[in-house]
Amino acid sequence: MVIKILGSGCKNCVTLKENTELALKETGVEAEIIKVTDFKDIMAYGVMSTPALVIDEKVVSFGKVLKPKEIAKILENLK
């Protein structure tokens, strides 16, 4: 599984990455986390507001910082 955090590297983007790491630990799911900061790449996903969370090339959230439990729920649904 590949998880991408889309954003400029702002505080919200950092928090989303940390929350994603906590959710992965909580669920036992193994994934590679990639930070995407290039706006051209972010726009390619059709995302207009960051931070955004992309799992296996599917945008699952944008414009808000998900809590670890919310991310864990998304991960469980993708299994």
mmCIF file of C-alpha atoms in Angstrom:
data_model
loop_
_atom_site.group_PDB
_atom_site.id
_atom_site.type_symbol
_atom_site.label_atom_id
_atom_site.label_comp_id
_atom_site.label_asym_id
_atom_site.label_seq_id
_atom_site.Cartn_x
_atom_site.Cartn_y
_atom_site.Cartn_z
ATOM 1 C CA MET A 1 0.000 0.000 0.000
ATOM 2 C CA VAL A 2 1.249 3.477 -0.863
ATOM 3 C CA ILE A 3 -0.070 6.485 1.039
ATOM 4 C CA LYS A 4 0.628 10.001 -0.170
ATOM 5 C CA ILE A 5 0.291 13.174 1.857
ATOM 6 C CA LEU A 6 -0.336 16.070 -0.510
ATOM 7 C CA GLY A 7 0.541 19.549 0.687
ATOM 8 C CA SER A 8 3.098 22.305 0.945
ATOM 9 C CA GLY A 9 4.673 21.006 4.134
ATOM 10 C CA CYS A 10 2.607 23.237 6.413
ATOM 11 C CA LYS A 11 1.700 22.369 10.007
ATOM 12 C CA ASN A 12 -1.536 20.655 8.905
ATOM 13 C CA CYS A 13 0.358 18.487 6.414
ATOM 14 C CA VAL A 14 2.857 17.449 9.082
ATOM 15 C CA THR A 15 0.012 16.634 11.499
ATOM 16 C CA LEU A 16 -1.780 14.553 8.853
ATOM 17 C CA LYS A 17 1.424 12.562 8.261
ATOM 18 C CA GLU A 18 1.851 11.967 11.997
ATOM 19 C CA ASN A 19 -1.802 10.917 12.352
ATOM 20 C CA THR A 20 -1.413 8.556 9.393
ATOM 21 C CA GLU A 21 1.630 6.954 11.006
ATOM 22 C CA LEU A 22 -0.340 6.479 14.248
ATOM 23 C CA ALA A 23 -3.258 4.922 12.340
ATOM 24 C CA LEU A 24 -0.917 2.517 10.546
ATOM 25 C CA LYS A 25 0.608 1.464 13.853
ATOM 26 C CA GLU A 26 -2.868 1.058 15.385
ATOM 27 C CA THR A 27 -4.203 -1.095 12.539
ATOM 28 C CA GLY A 28 -1.017 -3.033 11.828
ATOM 29 C CA VAL A 29 -1.241 -2.091 8.158
ATOM 30 C CA GLU A 30 2.077 -1.760 6.340
ATOM 31 C CA ALA A 31 2.390 1.120 3.925
ATOM 32 C CA GLU A 32 4.922 3.442 2.393
ATOM 33 C CA ILE A 33 4.235 7.115 3.148
ATOM 34 C CA ILE A 34 5.268 9.647 0.522
ATOM 35 C CA LYS A 35 5.059 13.416 0.933
ATOM 36 C CA VAL A 36 4.069 15.241 -2.249
ATOM 37 C CA THR A 37 4.840 18.958 -2.146
ATOM 38 C CA ASP A 38 5.026 19.902 -5.835
ATOM 39 C CA PHE A 39 1.837 21.806 -6.671
ATOM 40 C CA LYS A 40 1.829 20.481 -10.235
ATOM 41 C CA ASP A 41 1.723 16.929 -8.846
ATOM 42 C CA ILE A 42 -0.948 17.885 -6.296
ATOM 43 C CA MET A 43 -3.109 19.467 -9.016
ATOM 44 C CA ALA A 44 -2.845 16.253 -11.051
ATOM 45 C CA TYR A 45 -5.017 14.622 -8.353
ATOM 46 C CA GLY A 46 -7.656 17.339 -8.766
ATOM 47 C CA VAL A 47 -7.080 18.516 -5.209
ATOM 48 C CA MET A 48 -7.732 22.217 -4.631
ATOM 49 C CA SER A 49 -7.242 22.356 -0.865
ATOM 50 C CA THR A 50 -4.575 20.665 1.203
ATOM 51 C CA PRO A 51 -3.666 18.659 3.100
ATOM 52 C CA ALA A 52 -4.925 15.674 1.161
ATOM 53 C CA LEU A 53 -4.623 11.958 1.778
ATOM 54 C CA VAL A 54 -4.202 9.599 -1.175
ATOM 55 C CA ILE A 55 -4.222 5.835 -0.689
ATOM 56 C CA ASP A 56 -3.168 3.670 -3.628
ATOM 57 C CA GLU A 57 -3.724 6.594 -6.024
ATOM 58 C CA LYS A 58 -7.266 7.290 -4.724
ATOM 59 C CA VAL A 59 -7.971 10.614 -2.992
ATOM 60 C CA VAL A 60 -9.737 9.717 0.256
ATOM 61 C CA SER A 61 -9.634 13.118 1.979
ATOM 62 C CA PHE A 62 -8.682 16.718 1.287
ATOM 63 C CA GLY A 63 -8.892 20.094 2.947
ATOM 64 C CA LYS A 64 -8.789 18.805 6.521
ATOM 65 C CA VAL A 65 -6.602 16.995 9.018
ATOM 66 C CA LEU A 66 -8.086 13.591 9.746
ATOM 67 C CA LYS A 67 -7.699 12.153 13.236
ATOM 68 C CA PRO A 68 -5.852 8.810 13.596
ATOM 69 C CA LYS A 69 -9.139 6.971 14.273
ATOM 70 C CA GLU A 70 -10.691 8.371 11.068
ATOM 71 C CA ILE A 71 -7.665 7.244 9.043
ATOM 72 C CA ALA A 72 -7.732 3.820 10.727
ATOM 73 C CA LYS A 73 -11.388 3.433 9.709
ATOM 74 C CA ILE A 74 -10.524 4.241 6.074
ATOM 75 C CA LEU A 75 -7.637 1.739 6.166
ATOM 76 C CA GLU A 76 -9.878 -0.986 7.624
ATOM 77 C CA ASN A 77 -12.440 -0.403 4.855
ATOM 78 C CA LEU A 78 -9.733 -0.794 2.200
ATOM 79 C CA LYS A 79 -8.543 -4.182 3.439
#
